[in-house]
Amino acid sequence: MSTDEDRVRLARQLGRLPVRELVDVLRRVLPQHAEDGNGMRTTLVLATATVYEQEPAGIDVTLVAWPDRDHYDDGPGPEQGLWEDGRCARCDVEVSSNAKRAYCPVCNTRCTLT
Ligand SMILES: [Zn+2]
């Protein structure tokens, strides 16, 4: 159990991290909240939402793929925004990442992003 002050302090710490380090922390936490049952599996993921204001207006939601730490010397991958895009070949979701080599947050399949 944590106090409200604990959570505020943790949120401040996370808010100071560059995006690739925040992703590296959340990849260790979000999958722990998966639920299985009735032939379904539900898991928490990180996603981006891009809002297009010009016609045709719309929102693209993309799941954040976890960088392949082994490929990036056991680190969080390139220091850049979530600029790499691709699709998971197994579950066909759109993914983005700071890394060109990453894993789908839903099925853990390796994805190649460009
Ligand atoms: Zn997948």
mmCIF file of N, CA and C in Angstrom, residues 7-109:
data_model
loop_
_atom_site.group_PDB
_atom_site.id
_atom_site.type_symbol
_atom_site.label_atom_id
_atom_site.label_comp_id
_atom_site.label_asym_id
_atom_site.label_seq_id
_atom_site.Cartn_x
_atom_site.Cartn_y
_atom_site.Cartn_z
ATOM 1 N N ARG A 7 2.759 8.273 -4.228
ATOM 2 C CA ARG A 7 2.412 8.214 -5.659
ATOM 3 C C ARG A 7 2.755 9.527 -6.362
ATOM 4 N N VAL A 8 2.555 10.646 -5.666
ATOM 5 C CA VAL A 8 2.919 11.947 -6.253
ATOM 6 C C VAL A 8 4.430 12.005 -6.475
ATOM 7 N N ARG A 9 5.200 11.542 -5.499
ATOM 8 C CA ARG A 9 6.663 11.534 -5.620
ATOM 9 C C ARG A 9 7.099 10.634 -6.778
ATOM 10 N N LEU A 10 6.483 9.457 -6.880
ATOM 11 C CA LEU A 10 6.811 8.540 -7.971
ATOM 12 C C LEU A 10 6.450 9.165 -9.327
ATOM 13 N N ALA A 11 5.292 9.812 -9.415
ATOM 14 C CA ALA A 11 4.881 10.457 -10.673
ATOM 15 C C ALA A 11 5.871 11.561 -11.051
ATOM 16 N N ARG A 12 6.346 12.301 -10.070
ATOM 17 C CA ARG A 12 7.345 13.348 -10.379
ATOM 18 C C ARG A 12 8.630 12.727 -10.908
ATOM 19 N N GLN A 13 9.063 11.648 -10.268
ATOM 20 C CA GLN A 13 10.282 10.961 -10.732
ATOM 21 C C GLN A 13 10.102 10.480 -12.166
ATOM 22 N N LEU A 14 8.977 9.840 -12.449
ATOM 23 C CA LEU A 14 8.733 9.317 -13.795
ATOM 24 C C LEU A 14 8.616 10.452 -14.804
ATOM 25 N N GLY A 15 8.037 11.559 -14.388
ATOM 26 C CA GLY A 15 7.856 12.704 -15.281
ATOM 27 C C GLY A 15 9.167 13.351 -15.709
ATOM 28 N N ARG A 16 10.223 13.139 -14.945
ATOM 29 C CA ARG A 16 11.536 13.708 -15.292
ATOM 30 C C ARG A 16 12.334 12.818 -16.245
ATOM 31 N N LEU A 17 11.875 11.595 -16.462
ATOM 32 C CA LEU A 17 12.618 10.669 -17.329
ATOM 33 C C LEU A 17 12.400 11.011 -18.797
ATOM 34 N N PRO A 18 13.457 10.879 -19.630
ATOM 35 C CA PRO A 18 13.246 10.949 -21.071
ATOM 36 C C PRO A 18 12.344 9.781 -21.484
ATOM 37 N N VAL A 19 11.681 9.924 -22.622
ATOM 38 C CA VAL A 19 10.658 8.945 -22.998
ATOM 39 C C VAL A 19 11.204 7.522 -23.070
ATOM 40 N N ARG A 20 12.422 7.337 -23.574
ATOM 41 C CA ARG A 20 12.930 5.960 -23.693
ATOM 42 C C ARG A 20 13.141 5.324 -22.311
ATOM 43 N N GLU A 21 13.492 6.130 -21.319
ATOM 44 C CA GLU A 21 13.668 5.584 -19.968
ATOM 45 C C GLU A 21 12.312 5.334 -19.300
ATOM 46 N N LEU A 22 11.340 6.204 -19.570
ATOM 47 C CA LEU A 22 9.991 5.977 -19.047
ATOM 48 C C LEU A 22 9.421 4.674 -19.618
ATOM 49 N N VAL A 23 9.603 4.463 -20.921
ATOM 50 C CA VAL A 23 9.153 3.226 -21.558
ATOM 51 C C VAL A 23 9.843 2.023 -20.909
ATOM 52 N N ASP A 24 11.132 2.159 -20.628
ATOM 53 C CA ASP A 24 11.900 1.064 -20.036
ATOM 54 C C ASP A 24 11.389 0.716 -18.629
ATOM 55 N N VAL A 25 10.918 1.711 -17.907
ATOM 56 C CA VAL A 25 10.340 1.445 -16.578
ATOM 57 C C VAL A 25 8.964 0.790 -16.731
ATOM 58 N N LEU A 26 8.134 1.363 -17.594
ATOM 59 C CA LEU A 26 6.757 0.869 -17.713
ATOM 60 C C LEU A 26 6.688 -0.541 -18.290
ATOM 61 N N ARG A 27 7.669 -0.923 -19.127
ATOM 62 C CA ARG A 27 7.668 -2.290 -19.666
ATOM 63 C C ARG A 27 7.846 -3.318 -18.549
ATOM 64 N N ARG A 28 8.412 -2.901 -17.455
ATOM 65 C CA ARG A 28 8.620 -3.810 -16.317
ATOM 66 C C ARG A 28 7.393 -3.862 -15.414
ATOM 67 N N VAL A 29 6.478 -2.911 -15.583
ATOM 68 C CA VAL A 29 5.346 -2.785 -14.668
ATOM 69 C C VAL A 29 4.016 -3.184 -15.327
ATOM 70 N N LEU A 30 3.716 -2.617 -16.499
ATOM 71 C CA LEU A 30 2.390 -2.789 -17.088
ATOM 72 C C LEU A 30 2.016 -4.253 -17.332
ATOM 73 N N PRO A 31 2.941 -5.085 -17.882
ATOM 74 C CA PRO A 31 2.548 -6.475 -18.144
ATOM 75 C C PRO A 31 2.189 -7.261 -16.877
ATOM 76 N N GLN A 32 2.592 -6.778 -15.713
ATOM 77 C CA GLN A 32 2.257 -7.464 -14.467
ATOM 78 C C GLN A 32 0.766 -7.388 -14.166
ATOM 79 N N HIS A 33 0.067 -6.494 -14.864
ATOM 80 C CA HIS A 33 -1.358 -6.296 -14.598
ATOM 81 C C HIS A 33 -2.241 -7.006 -15.618
ATOM 82 N N ALA A 34 -1.735 -8.102 -16.190
ATOM 83 C CA ALA A 34 -2.519 -8.882 -17.148
ATOM 84 C C ALA A 34 -3.546 -9.733 -16.402
ATOM 85 N N GLU A 35 -4.680 -9.942 -17.055
ATOM 86 C CA GLU A 35 -5.732 -10.806 -16.493
ATOM 87 C C GLU A 35 -6.124 -11.837 -17.536
ATOM 88 N N ASP A 36 -6.207 -13.089 -17.108
ATOM 89 C CA ASP A 36 -6.621 -14.177 -17.979
ATOM 90 C C ASP A 36 -7.938 -14.740 -17.475
ATOM 91 N N GLY A 37 -8.775 -15.160 -18.413
ATOM 92 C CA GLY A 37 -10.017 -15.820 -18.017
ATOM 93 C C GLY A 37 -11.035 -15.785 -19.123
ATOM 94 N N ASN A 38 -11.926 -16.798 -19.149
ATOM 95 C CA ASN A 38 -12.997 -16.887 -20.142
ATOM 96 C C ASN A 38 -12.480 -16.782 -21.574
ATOM 97 N N GLY A 39 -11.318 -17.378 -21.824
ATOM 98 C CA GLY A 39 -10.772 -17.371 -23.175
ATOM 99 C C GLY A 39 -10.230 -16.028 -23.608
ATOM 100 N N MET A 40 -9.954 -15.152 -22.653
ATOM 101 C CA MET A 40 -9.434 -13.822 -22.996
ATOM 102 C C MET A 40 -8.213 -13.515 -22.136
ATOM 103 N N ARG A 41 -7.398 -12.628 -22.647
ATOM 104 C CA ARG A 41 -6.268 -12.119 -21.876
ATOM 105 C C ARG A 41 -6.290 -10.600 -22.057
ATOM 106 N N THR A 42 -6.295 -9.889 -20.965
ATOM 107 C CA THR A 42 -6.286 -8.427 -20.995
ATOM 108 C C THR A 42 -5.030 -7.945 -20.294
ATOM 109 N N THR A 43 -4.294 -7.053 -20.952
ATOM 110 C CA THR A 43 -3.066 -6.557 -20.347
ATOM 111 C C THR A 43 -2.994 -5.042 -20.505
ATOM 112 N N LEU A 44 -2.341 -4.401 -19.571
ATOM 113 C CA LEU A 44 -2.118 -2.967 -19.689
ATOM 114 C C LEU A 44 -0.976 -2.735 -20.666
ATOM 115 N N VAL A 45 -1.135 -1.722 -21.514
ATOM 116 C CA VAL A 45 -0.096 -1.346 -22.463
ATOM 117 C C VAL A 45 0.062 0.168 -22.435
ATOM 118 N N LEU A 46 1.142 0.626 -23.023
ATOM 119 C CA LEU A 46 1.365 2.055 -23.219
ATOM 120 C C LEU A 46 0.993 2.352 -24.669
ATOM 121 N N ALA A 47 0.354 3.476 -24.899
ATOM 122 C CA ALA A 47 -0.065 3.816 -26.261
ATOM 123 C C ALA A 47 0.139 5.302 -26.505
ATOM 124 N N THR A 48 0.233 5.653 -27.795
ATOM 125 C CA THR A 48 0.237 7.061 -28.186
ATOM 126 C C THR A 48 -1.076 7.329 -28.915
ATOM 127 N N ALA A 49 -1.553 8.549 -28.800
ATOM 128 C CA ALA A 49 -2.741 8.974 -29.540
ATOM 129 C C ALA A 49 -2.354 10.224 -30.318
ATOM 130 N N THR A 50 -2.463 10.159 -31.633
ATOM 131 C CA THR A 50 -2.169 11.304 -32.491
ATOM 132 C C THR A 50 -3.490 11.850 -33.026
ATOM 133 N N VAL A 51 -3.723 13.116 -32.736
ATOM 134 C CA VAL A 51 -4.979 13.750 -33.142
ATOM 135 C C VAL A 51 -4.728 14.583 -34.393
ATOM 136 N N TYR A 52 -5.502 14.320 -35.440
ATOM 137 C CA TYR A 52 -5.418 15.085 -36.685
ATOM 138 C C TYR A 52 -6.547 16.105 -36.692
ATOM 139 N N GLU A 53 -6.159 17.372 -36.747
ATOM 140 C CA GLU A 53 -7.168 18.419 -36.671
ATOM 141 C C GLU A 53 -7.669 18.837 -38.039
ATOM 142 N N GLN A 54 -6.821 18.630 -39.079
ATOM 143 C CA GLN A 54 -7.267 18.986 -40.423
ATOM 144 C C GLN A 54 -8.085 17.842 -40.999
ATOM 145 N N GLU A 55 -8.965 18.169 -41.957
ATOM 146 C CA GLU A 55 -9.822 17.151 -42.570
ATOM 147 C C GLU A 55 -8.980 16.156 -43.364
ATOM 148 N N PRO A 56 -9.225 14.885 -43.296
ATOM 149 C CA PRO A 56 -10.238 14.277 -42.446
ATOM 150 C C PRO A 56 -9.710 14.142 -41.015
ATOM 151 N N ALA A 57 -10.411 14.745 -40.077
ATOM 152 C CA ALA A 57 -9.991 14.719 -38.677
ATOM 153 C C ALA A 57 -10.075 13.282 -38.156
ATOM 154 N N GLY A 58 -9.273 12.996 -37.183
ATOM 155 C CA GLY A 58 -9.307 11.649 -36.624
ATOM 156 C C GLY A 58 -8.222 11.457 -35.592
ATOM 157 N N ILE A 59 -8.209 10.274 -35.026
ATOM 158 C CA ILE A 59 -7.216 9.930 -34.001
ATOM 159 C C ILE A 59 -6.611 8.579 -34.361
ATOM 160 N N ASP A 60 -5.268 8.543 -34.378
ATOM 161 C CA ASP A 60 -4.557 7.273 -34.549
ATOM 162 C C ASP A 60 -4.017 6.839 -33.194
ATOM 163 N N VAL A 61 -4.392 5.655 -32.765
ATOM 164 C CA VAL A 61 -3.864 5.094 -31.523
ATOM 165 C C VAL A 61 -2.881 3.988 -31.894
ATOM 166 N N THR A 62 -1.678 4.096 -31.340
ATOM 167 C CA THR A 62 -0.610 3.150 -31.641
ATOM 168 C C THR A 62 -0.051 2.609 -30.331
ATOM 169 N N LEU A 63 0.168 1.312 -30.271
ATOM 170 C CA LEU A 63 0.741 0.731 -29.052
ATOM 171 C C LEU A 63 2.252 0.925 -29.050
ATOM 172 N N VAL A 64 2.809 1.212 -27.909
ATOM 173 C CA VAL A 64 4.256 1.394 -27.792
ATOM 174 C C VAL A 64 4.913 0.021 -27.638
ATOM 175 N N ALA A 65 5.798 -0.297 -28.594
ATOM 176 C CA ALA A 65 6.521 -1.575 -28.565
ATOM 177 C C ALA A 65 7.762 -1.427 -27.681
ATOM 178 N N TRP A 66 8.050 -2.478 -26.943
ATOM 179 C CA TRP A 66 9.193 -2.463 -26.019
ATOM 180 C C TRP A 66 10.490 -2.707 -26.775
ATOM 181 N N PRO A 67 11.467 -1.784 -26.686
ATOM 182 C CA PRO A 67 12.747 -1.977 -27.380
ATOM 183 C C PRO A 67 13.410 -3.318 -27.020
ATOM 184 N N ASP A 68 14.077 -3.899 -28.005
ATOM 185 C CA ASP A 68 14.795 -5.160 -27.825
ATOM 186 C C ASP A 68 16.074 -4.869 -27.046
ATOM 187 N N ARG A 69 16.030 -5.027 -25.745
ATOM 188 C CA ARG A 69 17.169 -4.667 -24.885
ATOM 189 C C ARG A 69 18.430 -5.446 -25.265
ATOM 190 N N ASP A 70 18.282 -6.691 -25.671
ATOM 191 C CA ASP A 70 19.463 -7.486 -26.047
ATOM 192 C C ASP A 70 20.167 -6.860 -27.245
ATOM 193 N N HIS A 71 19.390 -6.356 -28.193
ATOM 194 C CA HIS A 71 19.975 -5.758 -29.388
ATOM 195 C C HIS A 71 20.665 -4.432 -29.072
ATOM 196 N N TYR A 72 20.187 -3.748 -28.048
ATOM 197 C CA TYR A 72 20.735 -2.428 -27.705
ATOM 198 C C TYR A 72 21.609 -2.490 -26.445
ATOM 199 N N ASP A 73 22.487 -3.510 -26.382
ATOM 200 C CA ASP A 73 23.463 -3.644 -25.299
ATOM 201 C C ASP A 73 22.818 -3.574 -23.918
ATOM 202 N N ASP A 74 21.699 -4.275 -23.763
ATOM 203 C CA ASP A 74 20.976 -4.354 -22.495
ATOM 204 C C ASP A 74 20.534 -2.963 -22.011
ATOM 205 N N GLY A 75 20.208 -2.096 -22.957
ATOM 206 C CA GLY A 75 19.760 -0.748 -22.619
ATOM 207 C C GLY A 75 18.409 -0.437 -23.231
ATOM 208 N N PRO A 76 17.945 0.809 -23.038
ATOM 209 C CA PRO A 76 16.591 1.186 -23.470
ATOM 210 C C PRO A 76 16.467 1.571 -24.937
ATOM 211 N N GLY A 77 17.557 1.413 -25.714
ATOM 212 C CA GLY A 77 17.471 1.736 -27.137
ATOM 213 C C GLY A 77 17.835 3.186 -27.419
ATOM 214 N N PRO A 78 17.705 3.604 -28.694
ATOM 215 C CA PRO A 78 18.134 4.936 -29.097
ATOM 216 C C PRO A 78 17.427 6.054 -28.324
ATOM 217 N N GLU A 79 18.188 7.137 -28.117
ATOM 218 C CA GLU A 79 17.640 8.278 -27.402
ATOM 219 C C GLU A 79 16.918 9.178 -28.410
ATOM 220 N N GLN A 80 15.665 8.894 -28.613
ATOM 221 C CA GLN A 80 14.825 9.679 -29.512
ATOM 222 C C GLN A 80 13.382 9.462 -29.089
ATOM 223 N N GLY A 81 12.494 10.189 -29.709
ATOM 224 C CA GLY A 81 11.073 10.006 -29.425
ATOM 225 C C GLY A 81 10.570 8.698 -29.999
ATOM 226 N N LEU A 82 9.267 8.498 -29.940
ATOM 227 C CA LEU A 82 8.652 7.259 -30.430
ATOM 228 C C LEU A 82 8.396 7.398 -31.926
ATOM 229 N N TRP A 83 9.482 7.565 -32.677
ATOM 230 C CA TRP A 83 9.400 7.907 -34.094
ATOM 231 C C TRP A 83 9.399 6.706 -35.022
ATOM 232 N N GLU A 84 9.744 5.548 -34.508
ATOM 233 C CA GLU A 84 9.772 4.351 -35.357
ATOM 234 C C GLU A 84 8.376 3.727 -35.357
ATOM 235 N N ASP A 85 7.911 3.382 -36.552
ATOM 236 C CA ASP A 85 6.559 2.835 -36.691
ATOM 237 C C ASP A 85 6.598 1.478 -37.369
ATOM 238 N N GLY A 86 5.587 0.677 -37.095
ATOM 239 C CA GLY A 86 5.470 -0.611 -37.762
ATOM 240 C C GLY A 86 4.196 -1.308 -37.347
ATOM 241 N N ARG A 87 4.134 -2.592 -37.696
ATOM 242 C CA ARG A 87 2.963 -3.411 -37.399
ATOM 243 C C ARG A 87 3.431 -4.751 -36.875
ATOM 244 N N CYS A 88 2.741 -5.271 -35.890
ATOM 245 C CA CYS A 88 3.079 -6.601 -35.398
ATOM 246 C C CYS A 88 2.607 -7.624 -36.423
ATOM 247 N N ALA A 89 3.531 -8.488 -36.865
ATOM 248 C CA ALA A 89 3.194 -9.484 -37.879
ATOM 249 C C ALA A 89 2.234 -10.537 -37.330
ATOM 250 N N ARG A 90 2.200 -10.722 -36.037
ATOM 251 C CA ARG A 90 1.356 -11.775 -35.472
ATOM 252 C C ARG A 90 -0.053 -11.278 -35.161
ATOM 253 N N CYS A 91 -0.167 -10.164 -34.416
ATOM 254 C CA CYS A 91 -1.513 -9.729 -34.020
ATOM 255 C C CYS A 91 -1.989 -8.500 -34.791
ATOM 256 N N ASP A 92 -1.189 -8.015 -35.729
ATOM 257 C CA ASP A 92 -1.585 -6.978 -36.674
ATOM 258 C C ASP A 92 -1.971 -5.649 -36.023
ATOM 259 N N VAL A 93 -1.391 -5.336 -34.863
ATOM 260 C CA VAL A 93 -1.630 -4.017 -34.269
ATOM 261 C C VAL A 93 -0.537 -3.063 -34.745
ATOM 262 N N GLU A 94 -0.879 -1.795 -34.811
ATOM 263 C CA GLU A 94 0.098 -0.779 -35.158
ATOM 264 C C GLU A 94 0.945 -0.488 -33.918
ATOM 265 N N VAL A 95 2.261 -0.406 -34.112
ATOM 266 C CA VAL A 95 3.155 -0.151 -32.987
ATOM 267 C C VAL A 95 4.106 0.997 -33.322
ATOM 268 N N SER A 96 4.574 1.658 -32.280
ATOM 269 C CA SER A 96 5.619 2.678 -32.427
ATOM 270 C C SER A 96 6.613 2.477 -31.296
ATOM 271 N N SER A 97 7.820 2.998 -31.499
ATOM 272 C CA SER A 97 8.867 2.806 -30.499
ATOM 273 C C SER A 97 9.994 3.805 -30.749
ATOM 274 N N ASN A 98 10.857 3.948 -29.774
ATOM 275 C CA ASN A 98 12.091 4.709 -29.991
ATOM 276 C C ASN A 98 13.133 3.839 -30.686
ATOM 277 N N ALA A 99 12.866 2.556 -30.859
ATOM 278 C CA ALA A 99 13.835 1.615 -31.421
ATOM 279 C C ALA A 99 13.290 0.948 -32.677
ATOM 280 N N LYS A 100 14.184 0.620 -33.606
ATOM 281 C CA LYS A 100 13.781 -0.090 -34.815
ATOM 282 C C LYS A 100 13.516 -1.568 -34.541
ATOM 283 N N ARG A 101 14.156 -2.088 -33.517
ATOM 284 C CA ARG A 101 13.918 -3.485 -33.128
ATOM 285 C C ARG A 101 13.245 -3.484 -31.778
ATOM 286 N N ALA A 102 12.028 -4.000 -31.743
ATOM 287 C CA ALA A 102 11.230 -3.929 -30.520
ATOM 288 C C ALA A 102 10.269 -5.112 -30.474
ATOM 289 N N TYR A 103 9.627 -5.275 -29.330
ATOM 290 C CA TYR A 103 8.677 -6.371 -29.145
ATOM 291 C C TYR A 103 7.263 -5.845 -28.971
ATOM 292 N N CYS A 104 6.333 -6.510 -29.618
ATOM 293 C CA CYS A 104 4.916 -6.173 -29.483
ATOM 294 C C CYS A 104 4.517 -6.292 -28.004
ATOM 295 N N PRO A 105 3.826 -5.282 -27.442
ATOM 296 C CA PRO A 105 3.449 -5.339 -26.034
ATOM 297 C C PRO A 105 2.282 -6.278 -25.766
ATOM 298 N N VAL A 106 1.638 -6.767 -26.821
ATOM 299 C CA VAL A 106 0.492 -7.664 -26.650
ATOM 300 C C VAL A 106 0.936 -9.122 -26.714
ATOM 301 N N CYS A 107 1.687 -9.501 -27.779
ATOM 302 C CA CYS A 107 2.009 -10.915 -27.997
ATOM 303 C C CYS A 107 3.504 -11.205 -27.880
ATOM 304 N N ASN A 108 4.305 -10.190 -27.643
ATOM 305 C CA ASN A 108 5.756 -10.332 -27.449
ATOM 306 C C ASN A 108 6.502 -10.799 -28.696
ATOM 307 N N THR A 109 5.911 -10.627 -29.865
ATOM 308 C CA THR A 109 6.593 -10.945 -31.120
ATOM 309 C C THR A 109 7.555 -9.818 -31.463
#
